[in-house]
C-alpha positions as a Markdown table, in Angstrom:
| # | Residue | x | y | z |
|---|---|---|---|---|
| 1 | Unk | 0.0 | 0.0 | 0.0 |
| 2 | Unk | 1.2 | 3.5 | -0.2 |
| 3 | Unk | 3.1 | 3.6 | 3.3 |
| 4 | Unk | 4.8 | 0.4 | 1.9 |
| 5 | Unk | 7.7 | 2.8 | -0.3 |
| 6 | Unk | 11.0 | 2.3 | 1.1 |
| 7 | Unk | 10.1 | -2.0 | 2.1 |
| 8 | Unk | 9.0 | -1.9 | -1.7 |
| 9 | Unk | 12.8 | -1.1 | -2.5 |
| 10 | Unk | 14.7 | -2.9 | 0.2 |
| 11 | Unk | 12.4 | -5.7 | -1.5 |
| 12 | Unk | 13.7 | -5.1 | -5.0 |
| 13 | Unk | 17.6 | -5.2 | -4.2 |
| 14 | Unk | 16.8 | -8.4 | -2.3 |
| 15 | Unk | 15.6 | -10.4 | -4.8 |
| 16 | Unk | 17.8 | -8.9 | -8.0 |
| 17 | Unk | 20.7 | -9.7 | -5.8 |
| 18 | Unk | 19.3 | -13.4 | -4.6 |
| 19 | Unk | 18.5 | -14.5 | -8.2 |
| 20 | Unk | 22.1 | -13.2 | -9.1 |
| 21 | Unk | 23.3 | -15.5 | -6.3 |
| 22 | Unk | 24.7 | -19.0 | -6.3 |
| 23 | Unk | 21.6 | -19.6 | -4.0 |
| 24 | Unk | 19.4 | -19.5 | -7.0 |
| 25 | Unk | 21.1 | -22.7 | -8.4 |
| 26 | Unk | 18.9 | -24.5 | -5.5 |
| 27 | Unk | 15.5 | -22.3 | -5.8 |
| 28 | Unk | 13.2 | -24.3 | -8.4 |
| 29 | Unk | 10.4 | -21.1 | -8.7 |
| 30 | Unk | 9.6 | -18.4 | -7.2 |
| 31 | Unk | 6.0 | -17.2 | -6.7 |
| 32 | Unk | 4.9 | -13.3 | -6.3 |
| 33 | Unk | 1.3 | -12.0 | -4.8 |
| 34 | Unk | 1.3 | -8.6 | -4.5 |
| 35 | Unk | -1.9 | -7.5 | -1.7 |
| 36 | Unk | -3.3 | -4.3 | -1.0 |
| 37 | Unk | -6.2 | -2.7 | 0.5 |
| 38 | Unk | -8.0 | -1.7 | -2.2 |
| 39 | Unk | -11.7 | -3.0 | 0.1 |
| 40 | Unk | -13.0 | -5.0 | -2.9 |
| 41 | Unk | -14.9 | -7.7 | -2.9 |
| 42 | Unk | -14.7 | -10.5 | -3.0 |
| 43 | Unk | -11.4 | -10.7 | -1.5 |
| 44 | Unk | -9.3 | -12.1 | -4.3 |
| 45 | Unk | -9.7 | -8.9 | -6.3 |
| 46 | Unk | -7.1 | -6.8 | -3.8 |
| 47 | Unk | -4.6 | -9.0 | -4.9 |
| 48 | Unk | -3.1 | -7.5 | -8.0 |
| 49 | Unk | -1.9 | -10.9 | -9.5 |
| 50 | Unk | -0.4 | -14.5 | -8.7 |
| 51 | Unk | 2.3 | -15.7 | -10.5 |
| 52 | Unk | 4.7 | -18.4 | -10.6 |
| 53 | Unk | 8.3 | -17.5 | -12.0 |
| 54 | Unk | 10.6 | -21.0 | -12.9 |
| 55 | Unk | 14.2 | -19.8 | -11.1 |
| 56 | Unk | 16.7 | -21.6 | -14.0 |
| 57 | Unk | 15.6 | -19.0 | -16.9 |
| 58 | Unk | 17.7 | -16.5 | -16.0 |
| 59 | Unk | 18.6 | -15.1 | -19.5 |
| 60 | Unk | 15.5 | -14.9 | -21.6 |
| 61 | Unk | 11.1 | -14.5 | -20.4 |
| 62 | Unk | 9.9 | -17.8 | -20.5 |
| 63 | Unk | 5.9 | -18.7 | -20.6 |
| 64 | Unk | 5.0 | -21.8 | -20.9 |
| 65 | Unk | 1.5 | -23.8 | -19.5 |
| 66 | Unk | 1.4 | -26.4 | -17.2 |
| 67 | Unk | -1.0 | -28.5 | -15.7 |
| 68 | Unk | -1.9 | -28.7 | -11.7 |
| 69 | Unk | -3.4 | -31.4 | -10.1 |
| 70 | Unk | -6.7 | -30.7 | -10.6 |
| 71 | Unk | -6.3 | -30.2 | -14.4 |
| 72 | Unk | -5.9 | -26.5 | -14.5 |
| 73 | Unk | -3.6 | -24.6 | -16.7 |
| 74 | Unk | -1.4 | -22.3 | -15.1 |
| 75 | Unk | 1.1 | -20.3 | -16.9 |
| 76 | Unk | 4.5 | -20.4 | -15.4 |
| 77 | Unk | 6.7 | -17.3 | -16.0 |
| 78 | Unk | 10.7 | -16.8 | -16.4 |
| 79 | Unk | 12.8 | -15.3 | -13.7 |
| 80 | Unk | 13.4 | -12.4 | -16.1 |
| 81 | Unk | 9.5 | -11.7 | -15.3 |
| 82 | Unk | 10.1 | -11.6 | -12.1 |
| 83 | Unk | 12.2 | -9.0 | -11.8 |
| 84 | Unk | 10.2 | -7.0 | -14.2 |
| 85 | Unk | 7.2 | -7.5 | -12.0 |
| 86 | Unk | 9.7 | -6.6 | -8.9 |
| 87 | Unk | 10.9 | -3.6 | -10.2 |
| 88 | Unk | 7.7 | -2.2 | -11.3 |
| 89 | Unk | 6.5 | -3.0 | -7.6 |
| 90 | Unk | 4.9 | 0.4 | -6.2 |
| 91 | Unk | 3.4 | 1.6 | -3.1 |
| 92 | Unk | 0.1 | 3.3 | -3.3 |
| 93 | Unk | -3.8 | 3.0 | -2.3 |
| 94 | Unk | -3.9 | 2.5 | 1.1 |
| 95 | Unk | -5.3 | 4.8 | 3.8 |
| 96 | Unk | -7.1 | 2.3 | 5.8 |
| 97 | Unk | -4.3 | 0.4 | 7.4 |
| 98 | Unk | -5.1 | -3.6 | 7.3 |
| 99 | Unk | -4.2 | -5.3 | 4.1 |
| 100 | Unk | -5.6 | -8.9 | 2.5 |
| 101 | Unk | -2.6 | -10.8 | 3.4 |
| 102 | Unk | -4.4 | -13.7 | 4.6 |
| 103 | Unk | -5.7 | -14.5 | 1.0 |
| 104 | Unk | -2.5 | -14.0 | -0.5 |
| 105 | Unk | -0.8 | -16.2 | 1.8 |
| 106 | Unk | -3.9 | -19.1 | 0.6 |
| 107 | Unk | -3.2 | -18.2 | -2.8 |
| 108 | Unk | 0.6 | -18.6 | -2.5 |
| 109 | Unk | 0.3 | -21.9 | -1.0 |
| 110 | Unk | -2.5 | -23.1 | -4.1 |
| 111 | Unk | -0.3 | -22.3 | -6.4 |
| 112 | Unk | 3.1 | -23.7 | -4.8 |
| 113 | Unk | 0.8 | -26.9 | -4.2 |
| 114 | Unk | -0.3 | -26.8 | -8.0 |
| 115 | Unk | 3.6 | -27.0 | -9.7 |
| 116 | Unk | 3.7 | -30.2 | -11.5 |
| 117 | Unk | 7.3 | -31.7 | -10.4 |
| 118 | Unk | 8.6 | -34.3 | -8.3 |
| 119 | Unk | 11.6 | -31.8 | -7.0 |
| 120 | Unk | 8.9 | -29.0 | -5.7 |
| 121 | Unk | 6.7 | -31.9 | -3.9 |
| 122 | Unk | 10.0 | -32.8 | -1.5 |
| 123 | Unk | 11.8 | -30.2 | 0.6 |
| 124 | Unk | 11.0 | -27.2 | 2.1 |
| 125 | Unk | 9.4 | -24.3 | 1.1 |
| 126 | Unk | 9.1 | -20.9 | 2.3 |
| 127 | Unk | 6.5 | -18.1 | 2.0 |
| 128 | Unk | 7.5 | -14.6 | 3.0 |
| 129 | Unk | 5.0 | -12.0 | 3.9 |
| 130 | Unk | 6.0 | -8.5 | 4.0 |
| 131 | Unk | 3.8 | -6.2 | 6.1 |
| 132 | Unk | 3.2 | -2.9 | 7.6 |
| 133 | Unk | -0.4 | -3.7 | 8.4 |
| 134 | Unk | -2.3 | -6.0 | 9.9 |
| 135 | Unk | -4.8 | -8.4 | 8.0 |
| 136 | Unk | -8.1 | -6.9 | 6.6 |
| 137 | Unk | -9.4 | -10.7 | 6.6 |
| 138 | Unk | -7.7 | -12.0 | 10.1 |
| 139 | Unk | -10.5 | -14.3 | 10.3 |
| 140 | Unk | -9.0 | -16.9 | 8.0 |
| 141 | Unk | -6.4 | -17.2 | 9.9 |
| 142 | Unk | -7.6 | -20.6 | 11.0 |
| 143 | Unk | -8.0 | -21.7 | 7.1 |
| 144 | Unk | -4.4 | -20.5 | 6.4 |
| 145 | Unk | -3.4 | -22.4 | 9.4 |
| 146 | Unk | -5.1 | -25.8 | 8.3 |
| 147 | Unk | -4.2 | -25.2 | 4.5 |
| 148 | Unk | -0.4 | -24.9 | 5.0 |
| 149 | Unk | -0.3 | -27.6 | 7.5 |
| 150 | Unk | -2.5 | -30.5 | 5.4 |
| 151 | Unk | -0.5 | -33.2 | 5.0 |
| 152 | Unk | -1.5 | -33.9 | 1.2 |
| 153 | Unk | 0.4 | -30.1 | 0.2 |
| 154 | Unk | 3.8 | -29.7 | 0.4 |
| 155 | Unk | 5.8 | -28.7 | 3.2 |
| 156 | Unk | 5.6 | -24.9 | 3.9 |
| 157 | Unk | 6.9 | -22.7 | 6.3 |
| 158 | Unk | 5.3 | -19.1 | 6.4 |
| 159 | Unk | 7.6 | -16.2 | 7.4 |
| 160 | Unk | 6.8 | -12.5 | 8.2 |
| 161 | Unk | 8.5 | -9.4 | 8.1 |
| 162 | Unk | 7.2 | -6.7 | 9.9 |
| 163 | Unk | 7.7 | -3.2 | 9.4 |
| 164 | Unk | 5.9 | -0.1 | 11.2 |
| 165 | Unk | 3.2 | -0.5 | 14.2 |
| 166 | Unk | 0.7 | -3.0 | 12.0 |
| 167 | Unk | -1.7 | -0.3 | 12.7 |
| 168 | Unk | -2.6 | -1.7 | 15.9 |
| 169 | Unk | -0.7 | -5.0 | 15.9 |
| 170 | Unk | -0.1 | -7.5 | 13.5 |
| 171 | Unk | -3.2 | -9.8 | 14.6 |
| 172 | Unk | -2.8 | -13.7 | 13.7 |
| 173 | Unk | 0.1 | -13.8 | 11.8 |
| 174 | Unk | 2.7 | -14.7 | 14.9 |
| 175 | Unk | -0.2 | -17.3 | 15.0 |
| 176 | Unk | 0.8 | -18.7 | 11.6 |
| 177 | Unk | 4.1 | -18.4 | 12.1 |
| 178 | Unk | 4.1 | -20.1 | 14.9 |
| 179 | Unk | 1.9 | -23.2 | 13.3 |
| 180 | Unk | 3.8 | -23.4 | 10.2 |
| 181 | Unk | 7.4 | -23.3 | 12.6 |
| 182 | Unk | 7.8 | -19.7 | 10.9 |
């Protein structure tokens, strides 16, 4: 949202310097869901998009379709997309404090749980929430709880990063960090 300026940047160098790192060699994809506050509903419209970015196209933007498990396409993006989408990352909106990061942590962990690959079924995986606010839609903080931990999805581990008061608090999401051994 539009306080969100200077974590939008920090954010940027992070990952531009990440995928340029020998740590990329073990990252299979990468998956971006940019949430706001825009107080649409249903919920899913404040996030602006979900995307899933393969990490070993480092050179040239890649699309190509693929198939989850419940026989839905899904277009899977290069890492050259992803820092596209990164960089054109921008704070505004805002002005009423709480965010919809609980439905952008859901939707993070459908599509993690819908890549088609033996290698992103084993191991673990992280999601990474960066915040100022607290969550708009707390109340599915219970769903996000169950849906990360369900034994049939893949083994996820839900981190936050907290920056400025959360406007009060940052509500359920030391609860999900907790659950998820954030």
């Amino acid at each position: 949202t539009g306080s969100m300026g200077e974590e939008i940047v920090a954010v940027q160098q992070v990952i531009t310097s990440f995928i340029q790192s020998e740590e990329n060699i073990r990252t299979l994809c990468y998956i971006l869901v940019p949430f706001n506050d825009f107080g649409n509903m249903p919920i899913e419209d404040n996030l602006e998009y979900a995307k899933v970015y393969y990490a070993h196209r480092l050179k040239s933007t890649v699309r190509f379709k693929v198939h989850n498990e419940q026989g839905i396409e899904q277009v899977v993006h290069g890492v050259a997309d992803l820092l596209i989408d990164v960089n054109g990352l921008y704070a505004h909106w805002g002005g009423d404090c709480p965010e919809y990061g609980m439905i952008a942590i859901l939707k993070a962990n459908e599509l993690l749980n819908g890549i088609q690959s033996e290698r992103a079924k084993d191991g673990q995986h992280h999601i990474i929430v960066l915040t100022d606010a607290s969550a708009k839609d707390d109340y599915l903080y219970q769903d996000v709880i169950e849906n990360i931990n369900d034994e049939s999805n893949v083994d996820v581990t839900v981190h936050f990063f907290f920056s400025g008061t959360g406007c009060p608090g940052f509500g359920n999401y030391s609860n999900i960090a907790d659950a998820t051994d954030g």
